[in-house]
Coordinates of C-alpha atoms in Angstrom, one line a residue:
X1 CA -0.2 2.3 7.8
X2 CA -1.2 -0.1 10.7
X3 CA 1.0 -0.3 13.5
X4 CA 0.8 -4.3 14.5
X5 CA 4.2 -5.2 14.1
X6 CA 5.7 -2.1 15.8
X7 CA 3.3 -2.3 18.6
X8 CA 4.3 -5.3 19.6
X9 CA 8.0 -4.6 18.9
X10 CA 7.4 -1.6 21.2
X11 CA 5.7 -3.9 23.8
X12 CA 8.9 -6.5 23.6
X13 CA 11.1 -3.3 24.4
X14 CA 9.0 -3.1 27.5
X15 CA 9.0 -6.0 28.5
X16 CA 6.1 -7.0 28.6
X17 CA 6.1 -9.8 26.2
X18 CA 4.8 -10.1 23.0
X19 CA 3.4 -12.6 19.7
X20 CA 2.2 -11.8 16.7
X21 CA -0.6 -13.9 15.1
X22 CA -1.3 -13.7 11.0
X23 CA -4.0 -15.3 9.2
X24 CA -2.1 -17.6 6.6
X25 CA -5.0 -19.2 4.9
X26 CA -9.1 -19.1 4.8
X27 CA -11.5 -20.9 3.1
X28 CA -15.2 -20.0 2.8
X29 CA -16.4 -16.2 4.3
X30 CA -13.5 -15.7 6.4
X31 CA -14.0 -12.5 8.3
X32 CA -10.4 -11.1 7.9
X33 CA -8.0 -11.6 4.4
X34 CA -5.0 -13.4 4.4
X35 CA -2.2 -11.1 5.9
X36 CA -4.1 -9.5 8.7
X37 CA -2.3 -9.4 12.1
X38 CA -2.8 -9.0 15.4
X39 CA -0.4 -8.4 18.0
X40 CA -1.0 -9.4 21.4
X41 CA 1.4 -8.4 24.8
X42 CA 2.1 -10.6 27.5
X43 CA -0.3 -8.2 29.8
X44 CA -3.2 -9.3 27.1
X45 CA -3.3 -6.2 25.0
X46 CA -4.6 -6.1 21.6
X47 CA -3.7 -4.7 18.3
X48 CA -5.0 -5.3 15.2
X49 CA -7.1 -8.5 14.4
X50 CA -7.3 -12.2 12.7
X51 CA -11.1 -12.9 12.7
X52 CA -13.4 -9.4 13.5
X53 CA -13.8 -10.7 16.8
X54 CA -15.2 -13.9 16.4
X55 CA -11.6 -16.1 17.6
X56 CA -9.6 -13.1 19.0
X57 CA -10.3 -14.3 22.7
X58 CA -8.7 -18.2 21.9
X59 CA -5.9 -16.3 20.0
X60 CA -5.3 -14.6 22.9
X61 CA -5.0 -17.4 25.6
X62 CA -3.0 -19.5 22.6
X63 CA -0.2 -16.6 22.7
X64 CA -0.1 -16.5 26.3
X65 CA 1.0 -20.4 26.4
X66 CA 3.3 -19.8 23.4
X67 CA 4.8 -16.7 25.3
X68 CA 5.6 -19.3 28.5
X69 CA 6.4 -21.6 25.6
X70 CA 8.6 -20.0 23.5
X71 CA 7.3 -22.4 20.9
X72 CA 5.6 -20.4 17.3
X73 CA 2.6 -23.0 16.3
X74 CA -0.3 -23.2 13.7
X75 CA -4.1 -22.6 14.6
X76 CA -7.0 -23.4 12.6
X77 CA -10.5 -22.0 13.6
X78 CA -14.3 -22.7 12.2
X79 CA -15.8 -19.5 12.6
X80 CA -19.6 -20.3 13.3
X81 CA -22.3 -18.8 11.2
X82 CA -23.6 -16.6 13.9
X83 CA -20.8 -14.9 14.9
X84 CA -19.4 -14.6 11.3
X85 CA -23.2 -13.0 11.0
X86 CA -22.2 -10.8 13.9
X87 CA -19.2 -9.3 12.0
X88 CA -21.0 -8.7 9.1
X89 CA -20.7 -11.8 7.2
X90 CA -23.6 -13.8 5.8
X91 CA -22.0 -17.4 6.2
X92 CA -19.1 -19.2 8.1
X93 CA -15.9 -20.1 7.0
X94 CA -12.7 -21.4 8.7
X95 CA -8.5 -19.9 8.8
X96 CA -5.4 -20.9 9.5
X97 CA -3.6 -18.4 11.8
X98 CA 0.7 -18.4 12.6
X99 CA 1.1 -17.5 16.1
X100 CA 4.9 -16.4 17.0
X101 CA 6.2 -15.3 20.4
X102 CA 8.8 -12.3 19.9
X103 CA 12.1 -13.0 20.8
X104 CA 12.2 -16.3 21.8
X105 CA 14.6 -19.3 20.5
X106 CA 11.3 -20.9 18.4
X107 CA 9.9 -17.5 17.8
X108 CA 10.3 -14.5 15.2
X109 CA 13.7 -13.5 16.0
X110 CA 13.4 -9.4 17.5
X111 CA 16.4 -9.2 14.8
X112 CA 13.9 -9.9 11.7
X113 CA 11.1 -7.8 13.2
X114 CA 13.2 -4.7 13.6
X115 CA 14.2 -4.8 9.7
X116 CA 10.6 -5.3 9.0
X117 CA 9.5 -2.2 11.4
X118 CA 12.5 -0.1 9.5
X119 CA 11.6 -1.1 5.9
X120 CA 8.1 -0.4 6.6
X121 CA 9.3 3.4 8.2
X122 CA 11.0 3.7 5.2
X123 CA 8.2 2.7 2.7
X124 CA 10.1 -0.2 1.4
X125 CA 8.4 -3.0 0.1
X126 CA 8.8 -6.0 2.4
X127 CA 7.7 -9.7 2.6
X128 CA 8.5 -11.7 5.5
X129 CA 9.1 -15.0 4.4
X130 CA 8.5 -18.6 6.9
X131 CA 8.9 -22.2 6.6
X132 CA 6.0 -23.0 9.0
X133 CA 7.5 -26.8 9.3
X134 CA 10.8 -25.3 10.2
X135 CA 10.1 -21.6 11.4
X136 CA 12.9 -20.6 9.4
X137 CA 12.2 -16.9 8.7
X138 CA 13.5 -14.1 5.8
X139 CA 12.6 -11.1 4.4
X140 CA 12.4 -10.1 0.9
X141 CA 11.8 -7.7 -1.7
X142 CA 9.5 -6.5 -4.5
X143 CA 11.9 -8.8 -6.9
X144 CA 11.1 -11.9 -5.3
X145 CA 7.4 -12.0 -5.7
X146 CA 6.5 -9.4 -8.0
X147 CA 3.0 -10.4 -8.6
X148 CA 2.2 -10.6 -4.6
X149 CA 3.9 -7.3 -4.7
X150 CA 1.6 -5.7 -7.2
X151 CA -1.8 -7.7 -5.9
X152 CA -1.1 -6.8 -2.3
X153 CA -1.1 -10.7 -1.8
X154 CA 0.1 -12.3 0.9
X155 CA -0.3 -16.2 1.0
X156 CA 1.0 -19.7 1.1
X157 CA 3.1 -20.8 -1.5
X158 CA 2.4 -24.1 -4.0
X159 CA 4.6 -26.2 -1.2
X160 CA 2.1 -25.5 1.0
X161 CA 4.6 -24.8 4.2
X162 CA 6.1 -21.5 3.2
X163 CA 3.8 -18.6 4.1
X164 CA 5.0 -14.8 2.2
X165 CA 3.4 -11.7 4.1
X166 CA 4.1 -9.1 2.0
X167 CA 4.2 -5.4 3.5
X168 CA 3.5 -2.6 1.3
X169 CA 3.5 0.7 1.8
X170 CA 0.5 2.8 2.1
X171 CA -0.6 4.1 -1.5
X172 CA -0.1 8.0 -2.2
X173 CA -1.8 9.8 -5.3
X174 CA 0.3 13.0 -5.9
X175 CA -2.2 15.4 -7.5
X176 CA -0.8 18.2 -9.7
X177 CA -3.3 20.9 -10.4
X178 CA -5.9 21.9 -8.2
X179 CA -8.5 21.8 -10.8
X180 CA -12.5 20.9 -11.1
X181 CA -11.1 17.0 -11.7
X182 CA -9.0 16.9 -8.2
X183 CA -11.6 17.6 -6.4
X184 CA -13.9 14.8 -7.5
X185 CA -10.8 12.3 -7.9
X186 CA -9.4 13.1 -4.5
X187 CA -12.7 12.2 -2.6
X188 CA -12.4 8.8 -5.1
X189 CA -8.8 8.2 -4.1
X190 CA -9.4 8.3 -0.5
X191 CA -12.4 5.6 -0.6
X192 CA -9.7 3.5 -2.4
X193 CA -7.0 3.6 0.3
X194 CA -5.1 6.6 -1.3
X195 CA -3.1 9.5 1.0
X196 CA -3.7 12.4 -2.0
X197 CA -1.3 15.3 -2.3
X198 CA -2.1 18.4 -3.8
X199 CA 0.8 20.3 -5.9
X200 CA -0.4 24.0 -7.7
X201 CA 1.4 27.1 -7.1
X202 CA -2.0 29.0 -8.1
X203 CA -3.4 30.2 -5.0
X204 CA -6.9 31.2 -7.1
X205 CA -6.7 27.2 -7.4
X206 CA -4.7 25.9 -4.4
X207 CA -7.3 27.4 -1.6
X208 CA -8.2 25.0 1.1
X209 CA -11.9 25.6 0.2
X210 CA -11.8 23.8 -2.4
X211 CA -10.0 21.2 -0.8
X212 CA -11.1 21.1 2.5
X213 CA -9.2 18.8 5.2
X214 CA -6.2 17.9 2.2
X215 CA -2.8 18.6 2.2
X216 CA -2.6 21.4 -0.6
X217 CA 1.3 22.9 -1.5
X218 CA 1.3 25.7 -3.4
X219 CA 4.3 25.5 -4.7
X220 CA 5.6 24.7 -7.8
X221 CA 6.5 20.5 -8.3
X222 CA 10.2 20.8 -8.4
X223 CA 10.1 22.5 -5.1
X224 CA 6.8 21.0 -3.6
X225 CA 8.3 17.1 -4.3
X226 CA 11.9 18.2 -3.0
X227 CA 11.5 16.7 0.5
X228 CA 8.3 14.1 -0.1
X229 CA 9.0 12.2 -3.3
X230 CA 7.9 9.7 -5.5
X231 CA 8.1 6.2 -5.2
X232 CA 6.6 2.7 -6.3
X233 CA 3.5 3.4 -4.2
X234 CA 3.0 6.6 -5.8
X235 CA 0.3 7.8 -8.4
X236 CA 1.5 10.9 -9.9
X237 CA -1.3 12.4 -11.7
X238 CA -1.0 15.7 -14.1
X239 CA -4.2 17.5 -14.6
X240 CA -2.8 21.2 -15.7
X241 CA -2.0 20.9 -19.3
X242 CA 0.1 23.7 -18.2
X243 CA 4.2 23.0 -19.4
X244 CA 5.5 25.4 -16.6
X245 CA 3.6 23.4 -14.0
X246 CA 3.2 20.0 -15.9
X247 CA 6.6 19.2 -17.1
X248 CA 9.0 19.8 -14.0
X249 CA 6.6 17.4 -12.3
X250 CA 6.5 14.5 -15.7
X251 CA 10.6 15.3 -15.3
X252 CA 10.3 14.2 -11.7
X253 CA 7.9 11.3 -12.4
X254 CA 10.2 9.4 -15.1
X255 CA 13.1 10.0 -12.7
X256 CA 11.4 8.1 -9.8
X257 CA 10.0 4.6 -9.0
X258 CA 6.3 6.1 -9.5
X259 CA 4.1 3.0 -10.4
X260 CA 1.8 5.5 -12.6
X261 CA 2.1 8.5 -14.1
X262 CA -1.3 10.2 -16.0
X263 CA -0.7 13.7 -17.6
X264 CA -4.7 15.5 -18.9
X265 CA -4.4 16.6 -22.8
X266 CA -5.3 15.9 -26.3
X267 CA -4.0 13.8 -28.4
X268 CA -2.4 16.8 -29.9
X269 CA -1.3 18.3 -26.8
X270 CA 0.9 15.1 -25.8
X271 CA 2.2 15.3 -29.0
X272 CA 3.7 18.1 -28.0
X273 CA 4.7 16.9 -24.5
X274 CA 6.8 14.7 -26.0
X275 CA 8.7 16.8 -28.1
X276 CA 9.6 18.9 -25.1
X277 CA 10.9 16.3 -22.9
X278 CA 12.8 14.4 -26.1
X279 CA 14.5 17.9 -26.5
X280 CA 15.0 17.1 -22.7
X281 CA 16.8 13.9 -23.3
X282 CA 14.1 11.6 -22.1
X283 CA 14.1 7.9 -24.4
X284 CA 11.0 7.0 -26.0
X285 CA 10.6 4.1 -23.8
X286 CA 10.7 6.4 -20.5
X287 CA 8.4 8.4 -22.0
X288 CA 6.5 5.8 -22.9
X289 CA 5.5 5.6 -19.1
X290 CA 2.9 8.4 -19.4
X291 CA -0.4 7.3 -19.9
X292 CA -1.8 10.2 -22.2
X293 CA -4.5 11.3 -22.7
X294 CA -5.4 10.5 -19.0
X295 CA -7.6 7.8 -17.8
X296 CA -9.6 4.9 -19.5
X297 CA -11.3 5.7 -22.3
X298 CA -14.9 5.4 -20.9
X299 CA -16.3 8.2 -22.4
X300 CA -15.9 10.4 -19.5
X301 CA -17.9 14.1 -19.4
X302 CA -17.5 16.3 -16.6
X303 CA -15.4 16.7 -14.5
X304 CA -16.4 13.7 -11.9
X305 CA -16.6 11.1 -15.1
X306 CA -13.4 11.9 -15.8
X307 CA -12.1 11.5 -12.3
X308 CA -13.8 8.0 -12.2
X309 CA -11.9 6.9 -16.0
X310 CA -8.4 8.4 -14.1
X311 CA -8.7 5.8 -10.9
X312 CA -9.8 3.1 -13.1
X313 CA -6.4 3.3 -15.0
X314 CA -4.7 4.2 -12.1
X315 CA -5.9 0.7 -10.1
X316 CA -5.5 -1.0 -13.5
X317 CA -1.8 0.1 -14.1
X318 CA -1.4 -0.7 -9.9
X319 CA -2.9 -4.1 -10.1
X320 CA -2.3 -5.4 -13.4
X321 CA 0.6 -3.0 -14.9
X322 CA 0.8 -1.2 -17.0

């Protein structure tokens, strides 16, 4: 997870000063999407970033004057085609930016930025909410704006004056079964923005050379999940076809928040899967959660192919549902 809005809590603290700036809208090749942040101090420090460096240097000097101020305001930039070039983009484009000095009487309130900071900590899905004719500010949950939730979208709404910036949680992939398929889908995961976890108590299986640089437990689910969890950010993916190892962690996974849970088998083989956990007293519909057999069905051979039709379901059921 970035940092931004803590770092510039933290550089409040200090006393040093501090504003956040978030791009609220773009049109043409923006360099940054809708939602990035930076945070700048009162000593000119830098975190994060609106543009890629092409408007950082006036969003600096505007959040000095709004620091003296106290005063949040809009900015619009045209970012040139040659230093849109220089960040990697073939063409210009122009944002809107919200500029907020922390802790001032027409700023973000340090009250509303320290529940952000601590919903964030605790991987809660967040949205701070403004009226940018008012500055009035809020935050808000997952049930509010579902679809921004689910999309990662943060954005102006259809009145054009309330911004949402939503604040999700990074996205984990809980991996269960350190098998020939993990180790082609946790390389995919973390291209896709994924922090994987891998859960086998079979040390042949669970060996850091085979995994080299992940986080591997070898431990059973039940035990290995105790302390770490599942939650709506979570991809919980079973790739044993092993009930001793499989069906603790499927018990777990329809007990939790877990936007997706995939379980490797036959047709036959979830068949029986389901048996077991209706003789466990699981409801058709929670079981109806599982997407079984695993992945899209793309035709997948080998064990890479297969990997590929898993994190295509998986970033269907996370960006569409399920």
């Amino acid at each position: 997870m970035d940092r931004i809005p803590e770092q510039a809590l933290d550089w409040h603290r200090a006393g040093k000063g501090a504003a956040l700036a978030s791009v609220v809208e773009t049109w043409g090749s923006a360099p940054r999407r809708v939602g990035a942040m930076l945070a700048v101090s009162g000593d000119g420090e830098l975190a994060g970033s609106v543009s890629g460096g092409c408007v950082e240097g006036a969003v600096v000097t505007e959040a000095l004057d709004a620091l003296e101020s106290g005063r949040s305001l809009m900015l619009t930039y045209g970012v040139a085609d040659n230093d849109a070039f220089a960040v990697g983009l073939a063409c210009g484009g122009t944002i809107r930016i919200l500029l907020q000095p922390i802790g001032t009487e027409g700023g973000l309130p340090v009250e509303t930025l320290e529940a952000l900071c601590r919903d964030r900590a605790a991987r809660t899905p967040v949205a701070y909410v403004i009226d940018t004719e008012t500055w009035e500010g809020s935050l808000a949950g997952q049930a509010d704006y579902p679809e921004r939730f689910r999309s990662d979208r943060s954005g102006m709404l259809e009145d054009q004056r309330t911004f949402v910036a939503i604040h999700n949680p990074p996205l984990r992939m809980t991996i269960i079964g350190a098998v020939h398929i993990a180790q082609a889908l946790v390389r995919m995961a973390r291209i896709a923005g994924y922090d994987p976890l891998i859960v086998d108590p079979r040390p042949a299986f669970a060996a850091e050379s085979r995994f080299p640089g992940e986080t591997i437990l070898d431990d059973y689910p039940e035990e290995a999940l105790k302390d770490r969890g599942l939650d709506s950010r979570t991809a919980l993916v079973l790739l044993t076809h092993d009930p001793k190892i499989d069906d603790p962690a499927l018990e777990l996974g329809l007990k939790s928040a877990a936007f997706y849970i995939g379980a490797l088998g036959s047709t036959r083989t979830h068949a029986k899967r389901v048996s077991r956990l209706e003789d466990r007293g699981f409801a058709p519909g929670e079981i109806a959660r599982i997407h079984a057999p695993i992945g899209l069905d793309i035709g997948a051979a080998g064990p890479a192919e297969i990997a590929v039709a898993v994190m295509a379901e998986v970033t269907r059921v996370l960006r569409r549902g399920a």
